[in-house]
């Protein structure tokens, strides 16, 4: 009579279970690899996936650049601002690098490109980028101040920024010929009852006075029904404002009845802090931004902004006595740009 060894039976049973588990694992791994194209190396989310997640490319770009409370910094460029040995975009970014408390703001900066070349440059620099559709209009090269193409480009900008407000995003708009030498949010009021805070070419000393001449090259605006209505009214006047740029039309709105009827609260920014070539800051220890306004050509702006950067470096490395004697370099290139 044969007696089976219970220990051998136990080992055979364990071996059978282990083999079954191994076979099942191989089958599952093979199936997963075929269906997921090797799950160990997942692909990046597709454009279609992102479109479903965010709605469209602009929303995706705004989400990527904005703060938790939906505030974003916006600058607009074209080919003329990204090409050359030291293009305007690079000078603009130098300000963030060399400024006080500004380098971390880059993550909230959205560069809006008006052509494929400037978009590619933006992506190469690993910035937050968005390619603006321009309705078949050529916005590639330099648009001379107050030329027909310049005015068209400014109105396209206004339309785009109005769309940003309608999506619930507040923003600081900045031209790329504005150097950020200090964090502007320390001098921009965080009072949410102030709808618009805007720079001035020549500040008259009263931050609430509508006689201040505005400059749309730098401003902070909050998204609400009042500001959305303002941008709608502003853009609606495009075709009835021949020969006027968008800034001129907004100036008329601010001083007119429509602005008052909307109940908007407006603050003008002191040029001691938010300065420009029209009116230099009198205090380098307080200045926040320097705008190459009162200037006609990009080449002149770049030359004089480069001088501002050298002035800033000189101030940062100066002794106390040298700081007391500090003066900005004269903006000769911009002054001469009006003669040609």
mmCIF file of C-alpha atoms in Angstrom:
data_model
loop_
_atom_site.group_PDB
_atom_site.id
_atom_site.type_symbol
_atom_site.label_atom_id
_atom_site.label_comp_id
_atom_site.label_asym_id
_atom_site.label_seq_id
_atom_site.Cartn_x
_atom_site.Cartn_y
_atom_site.Cartn_z
ATOM 1 C CA UNK A 1 0.000 0.000 0.000
ATOM 2 C CA UNK A 2 1.439 3.443 -1.139
ATOM 3 C CA UNK A 3 1.520 6.332 1.257
ATOM 4 C CA UNK A 4 1.905 9.875 -0.170
ATOM 5 C CA UNK A 5 4.279 12.109 1.637
ATOM 6 C CA UNK A 6 2.184 15.057 2.947
ATOM 7 C CA UNK A 7 5.250 17.348 2.913
ATOM 8 C CA UNK A 8 5.821 16.726 -0.818
ATOM 9 C CA UNK A 9 2.167 17.377 -1.544
ATOM 10 C CA UNK A 10 2.388 20.676 0.341
ATOM 11 C CA UNK A 11 5.440 21.804 -1.671
ATOM 12 C CA UNK A 12 3.758 20.841 -4.957
ATOM 13 C CA UNK A 13 0.713 22.857 -3.963
ATOM 14 C CA UNK A 14 2.797 25.936 -3.149
ATOM 15 C CA UNK A 15 4.727 25.603 -6.423
ATOM 16 C CA UNK A 16 1.480 25.371 -8.388
ATOM 17 C CA UNK A 17 0.171 28.578 -6.799
ATOM 18 C CA UNK A 18 3.425 30.440 -7.498
ATOM 19 C CA UNK A 19 3.453 29.349 -11.149
ATOM 20 C CA UNK A 20 -0.151 30.455 -11.541
ATOM 21 C CA UNK A 21 0.648 33.885 -10.078
ATOM 22 C CA UNK A 22 3.662 34.304 -12.393
ATOM 23 C CA UNK A 23 1.610 33.375 -15.477
ATOM 24 C CA UNK A 24 -1.170 35.782 -14.532
ATOM 25 C CA UNK A 25 1.368 38.589 -13.987
ATOM 26 C CA UNK A 26 2.936 37.975 -17.425
ATOM 27 C CA UNK A 27 -0.484 38.007 -19.098
ATOM 28 C CA UNK A 28 -1.489 41.232 -17.350
ATOM 29 C CA UNK A 29 1.831 42.941 -18.160
ATOM 30 C CA UNK A 30 1.582 42.001 -21.840
ATOM 31 C CA UNK A 31 -2.000 43.236 -22.056
ATOM 32 C CA UNK A 32 -1.126 46.505 -20.310
ATOM 33 C CA UNK A 33 1.858 47.097 -22.576
ATOM 34 C CA UNK A 34 -0.227 46.679 -25.723
ATOM 35 C CA UNK A 35 -3.064 48.896 -24.594
ATOM 36 C CA UNK A 36 -1.002 51.650 -22.919
ATOM 37 C CA UNK A 37 2.057 51.702 -25.195
ATOM 38 C CA UNK A 38 4.334 50.695 -22.313
ATOM 39 C CA UNK A 39 2.924 52.200 -19.159
ATOM 40 C CA UNK A 40 6.405 52.432 -17.667
ATOM 41 C CA UNK A 41 7.055 55.333 -20.086
ATOM 42 C CA UNK A 42 3.872 57.428 -20.081
ATOM 43 C CA UNK A 43 3.545 60.000 -22.838
ATOM 44 C CA UNK A 44 2.869 63.693 -22.257
ATOM 45 C CA UNK A 45 -0.790 64.785 -22.207
ATOM 46 C CA UNK A 46 -1.946 65.429 -25.746
ATOM 47 C CA UNK A 47 -3.159 68.764 -27.034
ATOM 48 C CA UNK A 48 -6.653 67.295 -27.318
ATOM 49 C CA UNK A 49 -6.565 66.302 -23.644
ATOM 50 C CA UNK A 50 -5.484 69.807 -22.639
ATOM 51 C CA UNK A 51 -8.215 71.358 -24.767
ATOM 52 C CA UNK A 52 -10.826 69.252 -22.960
ATOM 53 C CA UNK A 53 -9.325 70.143 -19.595
ATOM 54 C CA UNK A 54 -9.046 73.922 -20.124
ATOM 55 C CA UNK A 55 -11.519 74.682 -22.905
ATOM 56 C CA UNK A 56 -9.010 76.310 -25.273
ATOM 57 C CA UNK A 57 -5.350 77.261 -25.611
ATOM 58 C CA UNK A 58 -5.755 80.735 -24.110
ATOM 59 C CA UNK A 59 -7.377 79.340 -20.989
ATOM 60 C CA UNK A 60 -4.580 76.788 -20.694
ATOM 61 C CA UNK A 61 -1.972 79.564 -20.974
ATOM 62 C CA UNK A 62 -3.734 81.743 -18.394
ATOM 63 C CA UNK A 63 -4.057 78.875 -15.932
ATOM 64 C CA UNK A 64 -0.351 78.121 -16.306
ATOM 65 C CA UNK A 65 0.767 81.694 -15.614
ATOM 66 C CA UNK A 66 -1.755 83.065 -13.125
ATOM 67 C CA UNK A 67 -1.672 83.181 -9.335
ATOM 68 C CA UNK A 68 -4.239 81.409 -7.170
ATOM 69 C CA UNK A 69 -6.439 84.509 -7.186
ATOM 70 C CA UNK A 70 -6.291 84.656 -11.015
ATOM 71 C CA UNK A 71 -3.815 87.514 -11.397
ATOM 72 C CA UNK A 72 -1.409 87.359 -14.353
ATOM 73 C CA UNK A 73 1.289 89.592 -15.874
ATOM 74 C CA UNK A 74 0.856 90.035 -19.639
ATOM 75 C CA UNK A 75 3.311 91.326 -22.249
ATOM 76 C CA UNK A 76 2.848 91.277 -26.028
ATOM 77 C CA UNK A 77 5.661 90.824 -28.569
ATOM 78 C CA UNK A 78 6.225 90.399 -32.285
ATOM 79 C CA UNK A 79 9.219 89.543 -34.462
ATOM 80 C CA UNK A 80 10.732 93.028 -34.110
ATOM 81 C CA UNK A 81 11.003 92.516 -30.339
ATOM 82 C CA UNK A 82 12.780 89.142 -30.414
ATOM 83 C CA UNK A 83 15.387 89.429 -33.184
ATOM 84 C CA UNK A 84 18.867 90.946 -33.142
ATOM 85 C CA UNK A 85 22.013 90.645 -31.040
ATOM 86 C CA UNK A 86 20.203 91.895 -27.929
ATOM 87 C CA UNK A 87 16.470 92.112 -28.669
ATOM 88 C CA UNK A 88 13.922 94.041 -26.655
ATOM 89 C CA UNK A 89 12.482 90.887 -25.081
ATOM 90 C CA UNK A 90 15.909 89.988 -23.673
ATOM 91 C CA UNK A 91 16.358 93.488 -22.224
ATOM 92 C CA UNK A 92 12.888 93.227 -20.675
ATOM 93 C CA UNK A 93 13.788 89.896 -19.059
ATOM 94 C CA UNK A 94 17.093 91.339 -17.811
ATOM 95 C CA UNK A 95 15.040 93.675 -15.641
ATOM 96 C CA UNK A 96 13.428 90.728 -13.872
ATOM 97 C CA UNK A 97 16.844 89.152 -13.306
ATOM 98 C CA UNK A 98 18.575 92.315 -12.074
ATOM 99 C CA UNK A 99 15.658 93.842 -10.181
ATOM 100 C CA UNK A 100 14.908 93.588 -6.469
ATOM 101 C CA UNK A 101 12.333 90.878 -5.727
ATOM 102 C CA UNK A 102 11.381 90.487 -9.384
ATOM 103 C CA UNK A 103 12.960 87.217 -10.538
ATOM 104 C CA UNK A 104 10.218 85.072 -9.008
ATOM 105 C CA UNK A 105 7.545 87.011 -10.925
ATOM 106 C CA UNK A 106 8.621 85.365 -14.190
ATOM 107 C CA UNK A 107 6.430 82.367 -13.400
ATOM 108 C CA UNK A 108 3.371 84.646 -13.543
ATOM 109 C CA UNK A 109 4.416 86.316 -16.804
ATOM 110 C CA UNK A 110 2.510 85.381 -19.974
ATOM 111 C CA UNK A 111 4.180 86.380 -23.243
ATOM 112 C CA UNK A 112 1.607 86.844 -26.008
ATOM 113 C CA UNK A 113 3.217 86.410 -29.435
ATOM 114 C CA UNK A 114 1.716 88.044 -32.515
ATOM 115 C CA UNK A 115 3.633 85.898 -35.015
ATOM 116 C CA UNK A 116 5.258 82.486 -35.252
ATOM 117 C CA UNK A 117 8.847 83.743 -34.901
ATOM 118 C CA UNK A 118 8.212 85.523 -31.604
ATOM 119 C CA UNK A 119 6.227 82.510 -30.367
ATOM 120 C CA UNK A 120 9.133 80.165 -31.134
ATOM 121 C CA UNK A 121 11.541 82.517 -29.352
ATOM 122 C CA UNK A 122 9.271 82.587 -26.319
ATOM 123 C CA UNK A 123 9.097 78.788 -26.190
ATOM 124 C CA UNK A 124 12.889 78.575 -26.577
ATOM 125 C CA UNK A 125 13.253 80.778 -23.480
ATOM 126 C CA UNK A 126 10.925 78.409 -21.553
ATOM 127 C CA UNK A 127 8.438 81.149 -20.710
ATOM 128 C CA UNK A 128 4.657 80.976 -20.488
ATOM 129 C CA UNK A 129 3.645 81.621 -24.108
ATOM 130 C CA UNK A 130 0.472 82.126 -26.123
ATOM 131 C CA UNK A 131 0.187 82.607 -29.903
ATOM 132 C CA UNK A 132 -2.395 85.291 -30.673
ATOM 133 C CA UNK A 133 -4.478 84.873 -33.808
ATOM 134 C CA UNK A 134 -4.262 88.124 -35.774
ATOM 135 C CA UNK A 135 -7.086 87.667 -38.319
ATOM 136 C CA UNK A 136 -4.706 87.600 -41.282
ATOM 137 C CA UNK A 137 -3.130 90.980 -40.446
ATOM 138 C CA UNK A 138 0.676 91.122 -40.641
ATOM 139 C CA UNK A 139 2.028 92.224 -37.254
ATOM 140 C CA UNK A 140 5.518 90.801 -37.820
ATOM 141 C CA UNK A 141 7.869 93.778 -38.210
ATOM 142 C CA UNK A 142 8.386 97.024 -36.334
ATOM 143 C CA UNK A 143 5.292 99.221 -36.374
ATOM 144 C CA UNK A 144 6.406 102.828 -36.277
ATOM 145 C CA UNK A 145 4.698 104.890 -33.601
ATOM 146 C CA UNK A 146 1.300 106.208 -34.803
ATOM 147 C CA UNK A 147 1.530 104.496 -38.214
ATOM 148 C CA UNK A 148 -1.632 102.764 -39.491
ATOM 149 C CA UNK A 149 -0.217 99.326 -38.677
ATOM 150 C CA UNK A 150 0.799 100.515 -35.203
ATOM 151 C CA UNK A 151 -2.767 101.668 -34.504
ATOM 152 C CA UNK A 152 -4.192 98.364 -35.814
ATOM 153 C CA UNK A 153 -1.831 96.417 -33.559
ATOM 154 C CA UNK A 154 -2.843 98.458 -30.504
ATOM 155 C CA UNK A 155 -6.542 97.810 -31.155
ATOM 156 C CA UNK A 156 -5.914 94.071 -31.563
ATOM 157 C CA UNK A 157 -4.181 94.202 -28.193
ATOM 158 C CA UNK A 158 -7.188 95.913 -26.614
ATOM 159 C CA UNK A 159 -9.563 93.282 -27.971
ATOM 160 C CA UNK A 160 -7.389 90.474 -26.628
ATOM 161 C CA UNK A 161 -7.045 91.998 -23.150
ATOM 162 C CA UNK A 162 -10.809 92.475 -22.974
ATOM 163 C CA UNK A 163 -11.172 88.752 -23.635
ATOM 164 C CA UNK A 164 -8.827 88.018 -20.710
ATOM 165 C CA UNK A 165 -11.031 90.103 -18.390
ATOM 166 C CA UNK A 166 -14.135 88.243 -19.572
ATOM 167 C CA UNK A 167 -12.513 84.975 -18.512
ATOM 168 C CA UNK A 168 -12.282 86.258 -14.940
ATOM 169 C CA UNK A 169 -8.557 87.069 -14.904
ATOM 170 C CA UNK A 170 -7.191 90.291 -13.466
ATOM 171 C CA UNK A 171 -3.845 91.345 -14.872
ATOM 172 C CA UNK A 172 -0.913 93.696 -14.938
ATOM 173 C CA UNK A 173 -0.259 94.667 -18.522
ATOM 174 C CA UNK A 174 3.278 95.755 -19.332
ATOM 175 C CA UNK A 175 4.958 96.763 -22.549
ATOM 176 C CA UNK A 176 8.287 95.020 -23.051
ATOM 177 C CA UNK A 177 10.008 98.411 -23.103
ATOM 178 C CA UNK A 178 9.296 98.675 -19.362
ATOM 179 C CA UNK A 179 12.116 97.615 -17.029
ATOM 180 C CA UNK A 180 10.905 96.105 -13.743
ATOM 181 C CA UNK A 181 13.587 97.153 -11.238
ATOM 182 C CA UNK A 182 11.527 96.351 -8.140
ATOM 183 C CA UNK A 183 8.425 94.296 -7.405
ATOM 184 C CA UNK A 184 5.543 96.591 -8.449
ATOM 185 C CA UNK A 185 2.951 94.824 -6.321
ATOM 186 C CA UNK A 186 4.365 96.524 -3.222
ATOM 187 C CA UNK A 187 3.355 99.896 -4.726
ATOM 188 C CA UNK A 188 0.139 98.810 -6.426
ATOM 189 C CA UNK A 189 -2.824 99.112 -4.092
ATOM 190 C CA UNK A 190 -4.354 95.777 -3.116
ATOM 191 C CA UNK A 191 -7.663 97.516 -2.375
ATOM 192 C CA UNK A 192 -10.118 95.610 -4.564
ATOM 193 C CA UNK A 193 -12.410 98.626 -4.832
ATOM 194 C CA UNK A 194 -9.827 100.228 -7.156
ATOM 195 C CA UNK A 195 -10.655 98.884 -10.602
ATOM 196 C CA UNK A 196 -7.787 100.345 -12.626
ATOM 197 C CA UNK A 197 -4.316 101.623 -11.694
ATOM 198 C CA UNK A 198 -2.524 103.139 -14.659
ATOM 199 C CA UNK A 199 0.802 104.803 -15.403
ATOM 200 C CA UNK A 200 1.125 108.412 -16.494
ATOM 201 C CA UNK A 201 3.507 110.163 -18.861
ATOM 202 C CA UNK A 202 3.623 113.244 -16.627
ATOM 203 C CA UNK A 203 2.184 112.788 -13.132
ATOM 204 C CA UNK A 204 0.581 115.956 -11.731
ATOM 205 C CA UNK A 205 0.932 115.004 -8.059
ATOM 206 C CA UNK A 206 -2.661 113.835 -7.506
ATOM 207 C CA UNK A 207 -3.233 110.095 -7.906
ATOM 208 C CA UNK A 208 -7.004 110.598 -8.329
ATOM 209 C CA UNK A 209 -6.863 113.463 -10.849
ATOM 210 C CA UNK A 210 -8.221 112.588 -14.288
ATOM 211 C CA UNK A 211 -6.168 115.384 -15.801
ATOM 212 C CA UNK A 212 -3.132 113.080 -15.564
ATOM 213 C CA UNK A 213 -2.138 111.939 -19.084
ATOM 214 C CA UNK A 214 -2.425 108.140 -19.148
ATOM 215 C CA UNK A 215 0.019 105.626 -20.594
ATOM 216 C CA UNK A 216 -1.362 102.166 -21.380
ATOM 217 C CA UNK A 217 2.154 100.696 -21.403
ATOM 218 C CA UNK A 218 1.753 99.711 -17.754
ATOM 219 C CA UNK A 219 -1.412 99.223 -15.741
ATOM 220 C CA UNK A 220 -3.158 96.874 -13.348
ATOM 221 C CA UNK A 221 -6.846 96.084 -13.833
ATOM 222 C CA UNK A 222 -9.277 93.877 -11.922
ATOM 223 C CA UNK A 223 -11.771 91.663 -13.686
ATOM 224 C CA UNK A 224 -15.351 92.654 -12.881
ATOM 225 C CA UNK A 225 -18.501 93.732 -14.702
ATOM 226 C CA UNK A 226 -17.404 97.383 -14.703
ATOM 227 C CA UNK A 227 -13.996 96.808 -16.270
ATOM 228 C CA UNK A 228 -15.414 94.363 -18.825
ATOM 229 C CA UNK A 229 -17.963 97.011 -19.844
ATOM 230 C CA UNK A 230 -15.156 99.575 -20.073
ATOM 231 C CA UNK A 231 -13.180 97.416 -22.503
ATOM 232 C CA UNK A 232 -16.306 96.716 -24.566
ATOM 233 C CA UNK A 233 -17.032 100.444 -24.840
ATOM 234 C CA UNK A 234 -13.389 101.177 -25.553
ATOM 235 C CA UNK A 235 -13.073 98.663 -28.391
ATOM 236 C CA UNK A 236 -16.470 99.653 -29.819
ATOM 237 C CA UNK A 237 -15.041 103.097 -30.607
ATOM 238 C CA UNK A 238 -12.269 101.670 -32.800
ATOM 239 C CA UNK A 239 -13.957 102.388 -36.138
ATOM 240 C CA UNK A 240 -15.100 105.882 -35.146
ATOM 241 C CA UNK A 241 -11.698 107.064 -33.938
ATOM 242 C CA UNK A 242 -9.753 107.579 -37.141
ATOM 243 C CA UNK A 243 -6.162 108.633 -36.550
ATOM 244 C CA UNK A 244 -6.364 107.958 -32.810
ATOM 245 C CA UNK A 245 -4.552 105.138 -31.074
ATOM 246 C CA UNK A 246 -6.307 103.094 -28.405
ATOM 247 C CA UNK A 247 -4.638 105.095 -25.614
ATOM 248 C CA UNK A 248 -6.101 108.374 -26.917
ATOM 249 C CA UNK A 249 -9.584 106.867 -26.979
ATOM 250 C CA UNK A 250 -9.273 105.526 -23.428
ATOM 251 C CA UNK A 251 -8.107 108.955 -22.249
ATOM 252 C CA UNK A 252 -11.292 110.491 -23.691
ATOM 253 C CA UNK A 253 -13.419 107.788 -22.042
ATOM 254 C CA UNK A 254 -11.803 108.400 -18.649
ATOM 255 C CA UNK A 255 -12.591 112.096 -18.817
ATOM 256 C CA UNK A 256 -16.095 111.562 -20.181
ATOM 257 C CA UNK A 257 -19.536 110.638 -18.913
ATOM 258 C CA UNK A 258 -19.409 106.925 -19.768
ATOM 259 C CA UNK A 259 -16.552 106.304 -17.355
ATOM 260 C CA UNK A 260 -18.439 107.999 -14.519
ATOM 261 C CA UNK A 261 -21.623 106.106 -15.368
ATOM 262 C CA UNK A 262 -19.813 102.789 -15.034
ATOM 263 C CA UNK A 263 -18.769 103.717 -11.483
ATOM 264 C CA UNK A 264 -15.125 102.830 -12.060
ATOM 265 C CA UNK A 265 -12.496 103.797 -9.505
ATOM 266 C CA UNK A 266 -9.231 104.864 -11.116
ATOM 267 C CA UNK A 267 -5.811 105.533 -9.582
ATOM 268 C CA UNK A 268 -2.908 107.147 -11.430
ATOM 269 C CA UNK A 269 0.593 105.888 -10.658
ATOM 270 C CA UNK A 270 3.217 108.325 -9.398
ATOM 271 C CA UNK A 271 6.264 108.624 -11.674
ATOM 272 C CA UNK A 272 8.518 108.611 -8.601
ATOM 273 C CA UNK A 273 7.759 104.872 -8.579
ATOM 274 C CA UNK A 274 6.431 104.118 -12.076
ATOM 275 C CA UNK A 275 8.672 106.331 -14.170
ATOM 276 C CA UNK A 276 9.546 106.764 -17.811
ATOM 277 C CA UNK A 277 11.617 108.738 -20.252
ATOM 278 C CA UNK A 278 8.880 111.400 -20.378
ATOM 279 C CA UNK A 279 9.368 112.034 -16.660
ATOM 280 C CA UNK A 280 12.296 110.419 -14.835
ATOM 281 C CA UNK A 281 11.917 109.194 -11.279
ATOM 282 C CA UNK A 282 13.571 111.610 -8.882
ATOM 283 C CA UNK A 283 14.407 108.832 -6.424
ATOM 284 C CA UNK A 284 16.415 105.822 -7.592
ATOM 285 C CA UNK A 285 15.929 104.292 -4.122
ATOM 286 C CA UNK A 286 12.167 104.194 -4.719
ATOM 287 C CA UNK A 287 11.789 103.664 -8.476
ATOM 288 C CA UNK A 288 9.906 100.500 -9.451
ATOM 289 C CA UNK A 289 9.623 100.581 -13.248
ATOM 290 C CA UNK A 290 11.254 102.580 -16.040
ATOM 291 C CA UNK A 291 9.314 102.886 -19.304
ATOM 292 C CA UNK A 292 10.926 103.878 -22.603
ATOM 293 C CA UNK A 293 8.031 106.192 -23.460
ATOM 294 C CA UNK A 294 8.375 109.460 -25.401
ATOM 295 C CA UNK A 295 10.407 107.430 -27.904
ATOM 296 C CA UNK A 296 9.681 106.625 -31.543
ATOM 297 C CA UNK A 297 11.852 103.674 -32.573
ATOM 298 C CA UNK A 298 12.642 100.278 -31.068
ATOM 299 C CA UNK A 299 16.383 100.691 -31.686
ATOM 300 C CA UNK A 300 16.383 103.951 -29.713
ATOM 301 C CA UNK A 301 14.403 102.367 -26.878
ATOM 302 C CA UNK A 302 16.852 99.470 -26.656
ATOM 303 C CA UNK A 303 19.887 101.760 -26.581
ATOM 304 C CA UNK A 304 18.497 103.973 -23.823
ATOM 305 C CA UNK A 305 17.082 101.068 -21.789
ATOM 306 C CA UNK A 306 20.524 99.454 -21.900
ATOM 307 C CA UNK A 307 21.864 102.683 -20.407
ATOM 308 C CA UNK A 308 19.197 102.435 -17.669
ATOM 309 C CA UNK A 309 20.403 98.919 -16.846
ATOM 310 C CA UNK A 310 23.971 100.234 -16.549
ATOM 311 C CA UNK A 311 22.697 103.054 -14.314
ATOM 312 C CA UNK A 312 20.877 100.506 -12.146
ATOM 313 C CA UNK A 313 23.983 98.341 -11.788
ATOM 314 C CA UNK A 314 26.001 101.431 -10.907
ATOM 315 C CA UNK A 315 23.463 102.368 -8.223
ATOM 316 C CA UNK A 316 23.408 98.854 -6.762
ATOM 317 C CA UNK A 317 27.198 98.818 -6.360
ATOM 318 C CA UNK A 318 27.565 102.458 -5.256
ATOM 319 C CA UNK A 319 28.652 103.807 -1.887
ATOM 320 C CA UNK A 320 26.314 106.064 0.099
ATOM 321 C CA UNK A 321 27.979 109.255 -1.154
ATOM 322 C CA UNK A 322 27.811 108.042 -4.754
ATOM 323 C CA UNK A 323 24.112 107.225 -4.321
ATOM 324 C CA UNK A 324 23.413 110.770 -3.148
ATOM 325 C CA UNK A 325 24.951 112.083 -6.379
ATOM 326 C CA UNK A 326 23.116 109.591 -8.634
ATOM 327 C CA UNK A 327 21.675 110.815 -11.930
ATOM 328 C CA UNK A 328 20.054 108.936 -14.800
ATOM 329 C CA UNK A 329 21.917 108.886 -18.093
ATOM 330 C CA UNK A 330 20.309 111.225 -20.626
ATOM 331 C CA UNK A 331 17.945 109.423 -23.028
ATOM 332 C CA UNK A 332 19.668 110.801 -26.105
ATOM 333 C CA UNK A 333 18.710 108.063 -28.563
ATOM 334 C CA UNK A 334 15.010 108.453 -27.832
ATOM 335 C CA UNK A 335 15.239 112.223 -28.026
ATOM 336 C CA UNK A 336 16.931 111.963 -31.422
ATOM 337 C CA UNK A 337 14.397 109.366 -32.675
ATOM 338 C CA UNK A 338 11.868 112.155 -33.272
ATOM 339 C CA UNK A 339 14.180 113.932 -35.703
ATOM 340 C CA UNK A 340 14.204 111.141 -38.293
#
